[in-house]
PDB file of C-alpha atoms and ligand atoms in Angstrom:
ATOM      1  CA  MET A   1     -42.323  11.034  96.904  1.00  0.00           C
ATOM      2  CA  SER A   2     -45.819   9.624  96.490  1.00  0.00           C
ATOM      3  CA  GLU A   3     -47.481  10.287  93.184  1.00  0.00           C
ATOM      4  CA  LYS A   4     -50.798  12.084  93.075  1.00  0.00           C
ATOM      5  CA  VAL A   5     -53.475  10.022  91.344  1.00  0.00           C
ATOM      6  CA  ILE A   6     -55.865  12.176  89.377  1.00  0.00           C
ATOM      7  CA  GLN A   7     -59.177  10.612  88.437  1.00  0.00           C
ATOM      8  CA  LYS A   8     -60.185  11.843  84.981  1.00  0.00           C
ATOM      9  CA  ASN A   9     -63.710  13.103  84.839  1.00  0.00           C
ATOM     10  CA  ALA A  10     -65.192  14.607  81.664  1.00  0.00           C
ATOM     11  CA  ARG A  11     -67.405  17.112  83.490  1.00  0.00           C
ATOM     12  CA  VAL A  12     -64.583  18.367  85.723  1.00  0.00           C
ATOM     13  CA  GLU A  13     -62.314  18.654  82.678  1.00  0.00           C
ATOM     14  CA  GLU A  14     -64.959  20.652  80.813  1.00  0.00           C
ATOM     15  CA  VAL A  15     -65.520  23.036  83.739  1.00  0.00           C
ATOM     16  CA  TYR A  16     -61.800  23.561  84.466  1.00  0.00           C
ATOM     17  CA  ASN A  17     -61.062  24.249  80.785  1.00  0.00           C
ATOM     18  CA  LEU A  18     -63.868  26.802  80.685  1.00  0.00           C
ATOM     19  CA  PHE A  19     -62.514  28.400  83.865  1.00  0.00           C
ATOM     20  CA  ILE A  20     -59.067  28.901  82.298  1.00  0.00           C
ATOM     21  CA  LYS A  21     -60.558  30.088  78.993  1.00  0.00           C
ATOM     22  CA  HIS A  22     -62.691  32.741  80.696  1.00  0.00           C
ATOM     23  CA  MET A  23     -59.917  33.801  83.107  1.00  0.00           C
ATOM     24  CA  LYS A  24     -57.779  34.508  80.042  1.00  0.00           C
ATOM     25  CA  VAL A  25     -60.599  36.528  78.466  1.00  0.00           C
ATOM     26  CA  PHE A  26     -60.898  38.436  81.762  1.00  0.00           C
ATOM     27  CA  LEU A  27     -57.144  39.178  81.902  1.00  0.00           C
ATOM     28  CA  GLU A  28     -57.185  40.363  78.306  1.00  0.00           C
ATOM     29  CA  GLU A  29     -60.286  42.499  78.742  1.00  0.00           C
ATOM     30  CA  ALA A  30     -58.970  44.037  81.984  1.00  0.00           C
ATOM     31  CA  ASN A  31     -55.677  44.655  80.189  1.00  0.00           C
ATOM     32  CA  LEU A  32     -53.675  43.796  83.338  1.00  0.00           C
ATOM     33  CA  ASN A  33     -50.004  44.682  83.369  1.00  0.00           C
ATOM     34  CA  HIS A  34     -47.603  42.425  85.249  1.00  0.00           C
ATOM     35  CA  GLU A  35     -47.611  44.490  88.437  1.00  0.00           C
ATOM     36  CA  GLU A  36     -51.431  44.506  88.541  1.00  0.00           C
ATOM     37  CA  TYR A  37     -51.476  40.769  87.877  1.00  0.00           C
ATOM     38  CA  THR A  38     -49.089  40.195  90.806  1.00  0.00           C
ATOM     39  CA  SER A  39     -51.217  42.314  93.170  1.00  0.00           C
ATOM     40  CA  PHE A  40     -54.294  40.355  92.098  1.00  0.00           C
ATOM     41  CA  VAL A  41     -52.569  37.034  92.791  1.00  0.00           C
ATOM     42  CA  ASN A  42     -51.386  38.311  96.199  1.00  0.00           C
ATOM     43  CA  TRP A  43     -54.933  39.370  97.089  1.00  0.00           C
ATOM     44  CA  ALA A  44     -56.278  35.937  96.043  1.00  0.00           C
ATOM     45  CA  ASP A  45     -53.552  34.295  98.135  1.00  0.00           C
ATOM     46  CA  ARG A  46     -54.678  36.261 101.228  1.00  0.00           C
ATOM     47  CA  LEU A  47     -58.307  35.384 100.483  1.00  0.00           C
ATOM     48  CA  GLY A  48     -57.429  31.684 100.671  1.00  0.00           C
ATOM     49  CA  ARG A  49     -55.066  31.938 103.654  1.00  0.00           C
ATOM     50  CA  GLU A  50     -57.598  33.906 105.699  1.00  0.00           C
ATOM     51  CA  GLY A  51     -60.284  31.306 104.977  1.00  0.00           C
ATOM     52  CA  GLU A  52     -62.498  33.741 103.073  1.00  0.00           C
ATOM     53  CA  LEU A  53     -62.791  31.903  99.783  1.00  0.00           C
ATOM     54  CA  PRO A  54     -66.247  30.441 100.652  1.00  0.00           C
ATOM     55  CA  LEU A  55     -67.413  33.875 101.852  1.00  0.00           C
ATOM     56  CA  PHE A  56     -66.194  35.577  98.684  1.00  0.00           C
ATOM     57  CA  ALA A  57     -67.715  32.880  96.441  1.00  0.00           C
ATOM     58  CA  ASP A  58     -71.048  33.015  98.295  1.00  0.00           C
ATOM     59  CA  VAL A  59     -71.203  36.809  98.032  1.00  0.00           C
ATOM     60  CA  PHE A  60     -70.328  37.061  94.354  1.00  0.00           C
ATOM     61  CA  PHE A  61     -71.259  33.769  92.691  1.00  0.00           C
ATOM     62  CA  GLU A  62     -73.731  31.595  94.644  1.00  0.00           C
ATOM     63  CA  SER A  63     -76.802  33.656  93.711  1.00  0.00           C
ATOM     64  CA  HIS A  64     -75.747  33.656  90.083  1.00  0.00           C
ATOM     65  CA  VAL A  65     -75.671  29.844  90.019  1.00  0.00           C
ATOM     66  CA  LEU A  66     -79.101  29.617  91.702  1.00  0.00           C
ATOM     67  CA  ARG A  67     -80.688  32.207  89.414  1.00  0.00           C
ATOM     68  CA  ALA A  68     -79.445  30.363  86.339  1.00  0.00           C
ATOM     69  CA  MET A  69     -80.866  27.067  87.665  1.00  0.00           C
ATOM     70  CA  TYR A  70     -84.287  28.138  88.913  1.00  0.00           C
ATOM     71  CA  THR A  71     -85.574  31.410  87.459  1.00  0.00           C
ATOM     72  CA  ASP A  72     -88.974  30.882  85.780  1.00  0.00           C
ATOM     73  CA  LYS A  73     -89.377  27.385  87.257  1.00  0.00           C
ATOM     74  CA  PRO A  74     -92.464  26.705  89.409  1.00  0.00           C
ATOM     75  CA  GLY A  75     -91.854  26.405  93.142  1.00  0.00           C
ATOM     76  CA  THR A  76     -90.249  28.680  95.726  1.00  0.00           C
ATOM     77  CA  GLN A  77     -87.035  30.305  94.535  1.00  0.00           C
ATOM     78  CA  PRO A  78     -83.944  29.133  96.373  1.00  0.00           C
ATOM     79  CA  SER A  79     -81.583  31.633  97.965  1.00  0.00           C
ATOM     80  CA  LEU A  80     -78.095  31.478  99.437  1.00  0.00           C
ATOM     81  CA  LEU A  81     -76.999  28.728 101.791  1.00  0.00           C
ATOM     82  CA  GLY A  82     -74.200  31.151 102.731  1.00  0.00           C
ATOM     83  CA  PRO A  83     -71.258  30.371 104.985  1.00  0.00           C
ATOM     84  CA  TYR A  84     -73.165  30.249 108.303  1.00  0.00           C
ATOM     85  CA  PHE A  85     -74.967  26.898 108.154  1.00  0.00           C
ATOM     86  CA  ILE A  86     -73.658  24.230 110.543  1.00  0.00           C
ATOM     87  CA  GLU A  87     -74.628  20.574 110.869  1.00  0.00           C
ATOM     88  CA  GLY A  88     -76.086  19.025 114.008  1.00  0.00           C
ATOM     89  CA  SER A  89     -78.686  21.590 115.102  1.00  0.00           C
ATOM     90  CA  PRO A  90     -80.997  20.459 117.948  1.00  0.00           C
ATOM     91  CA  PHE A  91     -84.340  18.832 117.227  1.00  0.00           C
ATOM     92  CA  ILE A  92     -87.159  21.065 118.436  1.00  0.00           C
ATOM     93  CA  GLU A  93     -90.074  19.014 119.632  1.00  0.00           C
ATOM     94  CA  SER A  94     -93.591  20.322 119.156  1.00  0.00           C
ATOM     95  CA  GLU A  95     -96.007  20.620 122.046  1.00  0.00           C
ATOM     96  CA  PRO A  96     -99.725  20.514 121.204  1.00  0.00           C
ATOM     97  CA  GLY A  97    -101.171  23.983 120.682  1.00  0.00           C
ATOM     98  CA  LYS A  98     -97.811  25.725 121.162  1.00  0.00           C
ATOM     99  CA  PRO A  99     -95.414  27.217 118.608  1.00  0.00           C
ATOM    100  CA  LEU A 100     -91.997  25.596 118.281  1.00  0.00           C
ATOM    101  CA  GLU A 101     -89.295  27.576 120.062  1.00  0.00           C
ATOM    102  CA  LEU A 102     -86.069  28.136 118.129  1.00  0.00           C
ATOM    103  CA  THR A 103     -83.155  27.360 120.488  1.00  0.00           C
ATOM    104  CA  GLN A 104     -82.408  30.513 122.448  1.00  0.00           C
ATOM    105  CA  ARG A 105     -80.848  31.826 125.643  1.00  0.00           C
ATOM    106  CA  PRO A 106     -83.085  32.718 128.591  1.00  0.00           C
ATOM    107  CA  GLY A 107     -84.196  36.312 127.957  1.00  0.00           C
ATOM    108  CA  GLU A 108     -82.735  36.300 124.422  1.00  0.00           C
ATOM    109  CA  LYS A 109     -82.440  39.955 123.359  1.00  0.00           C
ATOM    110  CA  GLY A 110     -84.474  41.108 120.379  1.00  0.00           C
ATOM    111  CA  GLU A 111     -88.076  41.601 119.326  1.00  0.00           C
ATOM    112  CA  LEU A 112     -90.332  38.630 120.034  1.00  0.00           C
ATOM    113  CA  PHE A 113     -91.432  37.161 116.683  1.00  0.00           C
ATOM    114  CA  TYR A 114     -93.802  34.389 115.579  1.00  0.00           C
ATOM    115  CA  PHE A 115     -93.199  33.088 112.066  1.00  0.00           C
ATOM    116  CA  LYS A 116     -95.798  30.821 110.420  1.00  0.00           C
ATOM    117  CA  GLY A 117     -95.217  28.791 107.283  1.00  0.00           C
ATOM    118  CA  ASN A 118     -96.868  26.198 105.110  1.00  0.00           C
ATOM    119  CA  VAL A 119     -95.093  23.719 102.850  1.00  0.00           C
ATOM    120  CA  SER A 120     -96.741  22.218  99.767  1.00  0.00           C
ATOM    121  CA  ASN A 121     -95.456  20.889  96.469  1.00  0.00           C
ATOM    122  CA  VAL A 122     -95.858  22.177  92.915  1.00  0.00           C
ATOM    123  CA  ASP A 123     -99.100  20.126  92.553  1.00  0.00           C
ATOM    124  CA  GLY A 124    -100.633  22.040  95.473  1.00  0.00           C
ATOM    125  CA  LYS A 125    -100.449  19.077  97.868  1.00  0.00           C
ATOM    126  CA  ALA A 126     -99.672  20.016 101.481  1.00  0.00           C
ATOM    127  CA  LEU A 127     -96.524  18.223 102.657  1.00  0.00           C
ATOM    128  CA  LYS A 128     -96.543  16.762 106.152  1.00  0.00           C
ATOM    129  CA  ASN A 129     -93.424  15.697 108.007  1.00  0.00           C
ATOM    130  CA  VAL A 130     -91.040  17.895 105.998  1.00  0.00           C
ATOM    131  CA  LYS A 131     -87.744  18.347 107.833  1.00  0.00           C
ATOM    132  CA  ILE A 132     -87.021  22.051 108.277  1.00  0.00           C
ATOM    133  CA  GLU A 133     -83.643  23.442 109.348  1.00  0.00           C
ATOM    134  CA  MET A 134     -83.813  27.050 110.456  1.00  0.00           C
ATOM    135  CA  TRP A 135     -81.028  29.450 111.440  1.00  0.00           C
ATOM    136  CA  GLN A 136     -80.712  33.219 111.859  1.00  0.00           C
ATOM    137  CA  ASN A 137     -78.687  35.961 113.519  1.00  0.00           C
ATOM    138  CA  ASP A 138     -79.260  37.480 116.956  1.00  0.00           C
ATOM    139  CA  ALA A 139     -80.014  40.992 118.202  1.00  0.00           C
ATOM    140  CA  SER A 140     -76.360  41.948 117.710  1.00  0.00           C
ATOM    141  CA  GLY A 141     -76.529  40.814 114.083  1.00  0.00           C
ATOM    142  CA  LYS A 142     -74.297  37.798 114.754  1.00  0.00           C
ATOM    143  CA  TYR A 143     -74.523  34.047 114.038  1.00  0.00           C
ATOM    144  CA  SER A 144     -73.800  31.510 116.754  1.00  0.00           C
ATOM    145  CA  ALA A 145     -70.731  29.325 116.088  1.00  0.00           C
ATOM    146  CA  PHE A 146     -69.170  32.179 114.086  1.00  0.00           C
ATOM    147  CA  ASP A 147     -68.779  35.743 115.298  1.00  0.00           C
ATOM    148  CA  SER A 148     -71.080  35.553 118.348  1.00  0.00           C
ATOM    149  CA  ASP A 149     -70.251  34.297 121.838  1.00  0.00           C
ATOM    150  CA  ALA A 150     -73.707  32.667 122.174  1.00  0.00           C
ATOM    151  CA  PRO A 151     -73.839  28.863 122.578  1.00  0.00           C
ATOM    152  CA  ARG A 152     -73.019  26.965 119.358  1.00  0.00           C
ATOM    153  CA  TYR A 153     -76.626  26.221 118.347  1.00  0.00           C
ATOM    154  CA  ASN A 154     -78.257  29.456 119.495  1.00  0.00           C
ATOM    155  CA  LEU A 155     -81.074  30.505 117.125  1.00  0.00           C
ATOM    156  CA  ARG A 156     -80.683  27.255 115.190  1.00  0.00           C
ATOM    157  CA  GLY A 157     -82.795  24.129 115.150  1.00  0.00           C
ATOM    158  CA  HIS A 158     -84.744  21.608 113.116  1.00  0.00           C
ATOM    159  CA  PHE A 159     -88.355  20.476 113.261  1.00  0.00           C
ATOM    160  CA  TYR A 160     -91.104  18.958 111.073  1.00  0.00           C
ATOM    161  CA  THR A 161     -94.289  20.213 109.411  1.00  0.00           C
ATOM    162  CA  ASP A 162     -97.613  18.996 110.848  1.00  0.00           C
ATOM    163  CA  GLU A 163    -100.381  16.980 109.094  1.00  0.00           C
ATOM    164  CA  ASN A 164    -101.344  20.024 107.002  1.00  0.00           C
ATOM    165  CA  GLY A 165     -97.832  21.136 106.093  1.00  0.00           C
ATOM    166  CA  ASN A 166     -97.894  23.927 108.685  1.00  0.00           C
ATOM    167  CA  PHE A 167     -95.326  25.105 111.216  1.00  0.00           C
ATOM    168  CA  GLU A 168     -95.078  28.022 113.625  1.00  0.00           C
ATOM    169  CA  VAL A 169     -91.846  29.171 115.267  1.00  0.00           C
ATOM    170  CA  LYS A 170     -91.272  31.490 118.195  1.00  0.00           C
ATOM    171  CA  THR A 171     -88.034  33.420 117.748  1.00  0.00           C
ATOM    172  CA  ILE A 172     -86.743  37.003 117.542  1.00  0.00           C
ATOM    173  CA  VAL A 173     -86.771  39.333 114.540  1.00  0.00           C
ATOM    174  CA  PRO A 174     -83.445  38.908 112.696  1.00  0.00           C
ATOM    175  CA  LEU A 175     -81.394  42.014 111.845  1.00  0.00           C
ATOM    176  CA  PRO A 176     -79.654  43.323 108.746  1.00  0.00           C
ATOM    177  CA  TYR A 177     -75.926  42.670 109.120  1.00  0.00           C
ATOM    178  CA  SER A 178     -72.565  43.356 107.607  1.00  0.00           C
ATOM    179  CA  ILE A 179     -70.711  40.398 106.163  1.00  0.00           C
ATOM    180  CA  PRO A 180     -67.136  40.239 107.538  1.00  0.00           C
ATOM    181  CA  ASP A 181     -65.513  43.301 105.976  1.00  0.00           C
ATOM    182  CA  GLN A 182     -62.116  43.561 107.672  1.00  0.00           C
ATOM    183  CA  GLY A 183     -60.361  40.972 105.482  1.00  0.00           C
ATOM    184  CA  PRO A 184     -59.698  40.511 101.750  1.00  0.00           C
ATOM    185  CA  THR A 185     -63.435  40.288 100.898  1.00  0.00           C
ATOM    186  CA  GLY A 186     -64.042  43.662 102.590  1.00  0.00           C
ATOM    187  CA  GLU A 187     -61.008  45.085 100.807  1.00  0.00           C
ATOM    188  CA  PHE A 188     -62.461  43.932  97.464  1.00  0.00           C
ATOM    189  CA  LEU A 189     -65.865  45.477  98.290  1.00  0.00           C
ATOM    190  CA  GLY A 190     -64.090  48.708  99.227  1.00  0.00           C
ATOM    191  CA  TYR A 191     -62.370  48.860  95.822  1.00  0.00           C
ATOM    192  CA  MET A 192     -65.773  48.340  94.175  1.00  0.00           C
ATOM    193  CA  ASP A 193     -67.404  51.013  96.351  1.00  0.00           C
ATOM    194  CA  GLN A 194     -69.956  48.407  97.493  1.00  0.00           C
ATOM    195  CA  HIS A 195     -71.294  48.346 101.066  1.00  0.00           C
ATOM    196  CA  PRO A 196     -71.094  44.998 102.955  1.00  0.00           C
ATOM    197  CA  MET A 197     -74.733  44.864 104.201  1.00  0.00           C
ATOM    198  CA  ARG A 198     -77.297  42.089 103.838  1.00  0.00           C
ATOM    199  CA  PRO A 199     -81.009  42.727 104.540  1.00  0.00           C
ATOM    200  CA  ALA A 200     -82.468  40.911 107.576  1.00  0.00           C
ATOM    201  CA  HIS A 201     -83.434  37.309 106.781  1.00  0.00           C
ATOM    202  CA  LEU A 202     -84.334  33.901 108.148  1.00  0.00           C
ATOM    203  CA  HIS A 203     -82.506  30.893 106.693  1.00  0.00           C
ATOM    204  CA  PHE A 204     -84.414  27.697 105.862  1.00  0.00           C
ATOM    205  CA  MET A 205     -83.619  24.269 104.454  1.00  0.00           C
ATOM    206  CA  PHE A 206     -86.581  21.992 103.606  1.00  0.00           C
ATOM    207  CA  GLU A 207     -86.099  18.263 103.044  1.00  0.00           C
ATOM    208  CA  ALA A 208     -88.928  15.939 101.960  1.00  0.00           C
ATOM    209  CA  GLU A 209     -88.814  12.515 100.381  1.00  0.00           C
ATOM    210  CA  GLY A 210     -89.299  12.588  96.603  1.00  0.00           C
ATOM    211  CA  HIS A 211     -88.601  16.336  96.481  1.00  0.00           C
ATOM    212  CA  GLU A 212     -85.623  18.554  95.715  1.00  0.00           C
ATOM    213  CA  THR A 213     -84.112  19.979  98.893  1.00  0.00           C
ATOM    214  CA  LEU A 214     -85.075  23.640  99.047  1.00  0.00           C
ATOM    215  CA  ILE A 215     -82.521  26.016 100.580  1.00  0.00           C
ATOM    216  CA  THR A 216     -83.827  29.524 100.842  1.00  0.00           C
ATOM    217  CA  GLN A 217     -84.185  32.704 102.891  1.00  0.00           C
ATOM    218  CA  VAL A 218     -87.124  34.898 103.962  1.00  0.00           C
ATOM    219  CA  PHE A 219     -86.782  38.694 103.809  1.00  0.00           C
ATOM    220  CA  PHE A 220     -88.944  41.536 105.167  1.00  0.00           C
ATOM    221  CA  GLU A 221     -90.822  44.135 103.141  1.00  0.00           C
ATOM    222  CA  GLY A 222     -89.465  47.636 103.676  1.00  0.00           C
ATOM    223  CA  ASP A 223     -85.938  46.569 104.712  1.00  0.00           C
ATOM    224  CA  GLU A 224     -83.589  49.319 103.576  1.00  0.00           C
ATOM    225  CA  TRP A 225     -81.015  46.848 102.195  1.00  0.00           C
ATOM    226  CA  LEU A 226     -83.336  44.740  99.987  1.00  0.00           C
ATOM    227  CA  GLU A 227     -82.355  46.361  96.716  1.00  0.00           C
ATOM    228  CA  THR A 228     -78.633  46.539  97.323  1.00  0.00           C
ATOM    229  CA  ASP A 229     -78.049  43.219  99.148  1.00  0.00           C
ATOM    230  CA  VAL A 230     -74.307  42.643  98.860  1.00  0.00           C
ATOM    231  CA  ALA A 231     -74.928  38.943  98.132  1.00  0.00           C
ATOM    232  CA  ASP A 232     -77.871  39.479  95.737  1.00  0.00           C
ATOM    233  CA  GLY A 233     -80.001  36.902  97.577  1.00  0.00           C
ATOM    234  CA  VAL A 234     -83.403  38.629  97.519  1.00  0.00           C
ATOM    235  CA  ARG A 235     -86.256  37.176  95.387  1.00  0.00           C
ATOM    236  CA  LEU A 236     -89.747  38.696  95.236  1.00  0.00           C
ATOM    237  CA  ASP A 237     -91.459  35.469  96.329  1.00  0.00           C
ATOM    238  CA  LEU A 238     -89.321  35.425  99.492  1.00  0.00           C
ATOM    239  CA  LEU A 239     -90.684  38.656 100.973  1.00  0.00           C
ATOM    240  CA  THR A 240     -92.939  38.674 104.012  1.00  0.00           C
ATOM    241  CA  LYS A 241     -94.697  41.529 105.807  1.00  0.00           C
ATOM    242  CA  LEU A 242     -93.787  41.977 109.453  1.00  0.00           C
ATOM    243  CA  LYS A 243     -96.996  42.774 111.357  1.00  0.00           C
ATOM    244  CA  ASP A 244     -96.777  44.624 114.651  1.00  0.00           C
ATOM    245  CA  LYS A 245     -99.064  42.974 117.230  1.00  0.00           C
ATOM    246  CA  GLY A 246     -98.077  45.210 120.140  1.00  0.00           C
ATOM    247  CA  THR A 247     -96.418  42.583 122.340  1.00  0.00           C
ATOM    248  CA  HIS A 248     -94.746  40.817 119.407  1.00  0.00           C
ATOM    249  CA  LYS A 249     -94.194  40.769 115.640  1.00  0.00           C
ATOM    250  CA  GLU A 250     -95.777  38.232 113.317  1.00  0.00           C
ATOM    251  CA  SER A 251     -95.355  37.171 109.692  1.00  0.00           C
ATOM    252  CA  SER A 252     -95.922  34.190 107.431  1.00  0.00           C
ATOM    253  CA  LEU A 253     -94.974  32.706 104.079  1.00  0.00           C
ATOM    254  CA  ASN A 254     -95.900  29.647 102.035  1.00  0.00           C
ATOM    255  CA  PHE A 255     -93.175  27.472 100.515  1.00  0.00           C
ATOM    256  CA  VAL A 256     -93.535  25.259  97.438  1.00  0.00           C
ATOM    257  CA  MET A 257     -91.159  22.346  96.859  1.00  0.00           C
ATOM    258  CA  ARG A 258     -90.222  20.866  93.470  1.00  0.00           C
ATOM    259  CA  LYS A 259     -90.396  17.142  92.848  1.00  0.00           C
ATOM    260  CA  ALA A 260     -87.071  15.330  92.605  1.00  0.00           C
TER     261      ALA A 260
HETATM  262  C1  BEZ B 303     -75.836  34.619 104.614  1.00  0.00           C
HETATM  263  O1  BEZ B 303     -76.920  34.604 104.073  1.00  0.00           O
HETATM  264  O2  BEZ B 303     -75.754  34.335 105.801  1.00  0.00           O
HETATM  265  C2  BEZ B 303     -74.638  35.019 103.821  1.00  0.00           C
HETATM  266  C3  BEZ B 303     -74.639  34.817 102.464  1.00  0.00           C
HETATM  267  C4  BEZ B 303     -73.527  35.205 101.714  1.00  0.00           C
HETATM  268  C5  BEZ B 303     -72.427  35.770 102.353  1.00  0.00           C
HETATM  269  C6  BEZ B 303     -72.445  35.966 103.723  1.00  0.00           C
HETATM  270  C7  BEZ B 303     -73.556  35.580 104.463  1.00  0.00           C
HETATM  271 FE1   FE B 304     -77.530  35.002 106.724  1.00  0.00          FE
END
């Protein structure tokens, strides 16, 4: 039998010890009897086997980590990366005088939407050539490469800001959606009497040399799920107003990156 080599690492040791310490406090406080403990372990086992550990962690813990790191710091607040980002999205080339078009099927269902943004840094300097990854759900509330049968990179893409830090994207209005609720995560939410809905949002990742990568989301004023987002991802500086222009919807937001 080959022996497992474990590299000692002070930080990992510290974090794992804290994890055990606080799990014990939790078990004591919850006053679990042995039968309850066994059901809890069985539920956690199903969570892992059904591949929902990242989903569960993103719903209950990711926002907490981000809030602790960035609240009260200058710059745009980050929000959840979530489980639906995939690598390798297509590069969307800009054509002079035209908005970028997020990868979509011919006649993509949904409300036509133009989103404008500007990227600057905490000193107020506009940032040109920032790499922006964008992804969102479709008019059935689904993400390509996951629960939708759309092509793998549908409503996903990356592009760059112009000379003045601006970008404009032609897409569709994203929809509020339910996180997967038929597995162990949904079962857990059911026990807590918590609905599985997230407000509609656009996902963004901004990368610029000399700056911290900013992963965030944009939400829409008036969305009925803003205050009870199951994943607690909403921040006030991430809200935009959706304006109705008759033939299409329009909105905009400015983003501010922190220096590395
Ligand atoms: C999302 O933003 O896509 C997401 C975040 C947490 C859990 C599920 C989805
Ligand atoms: Fe999402």
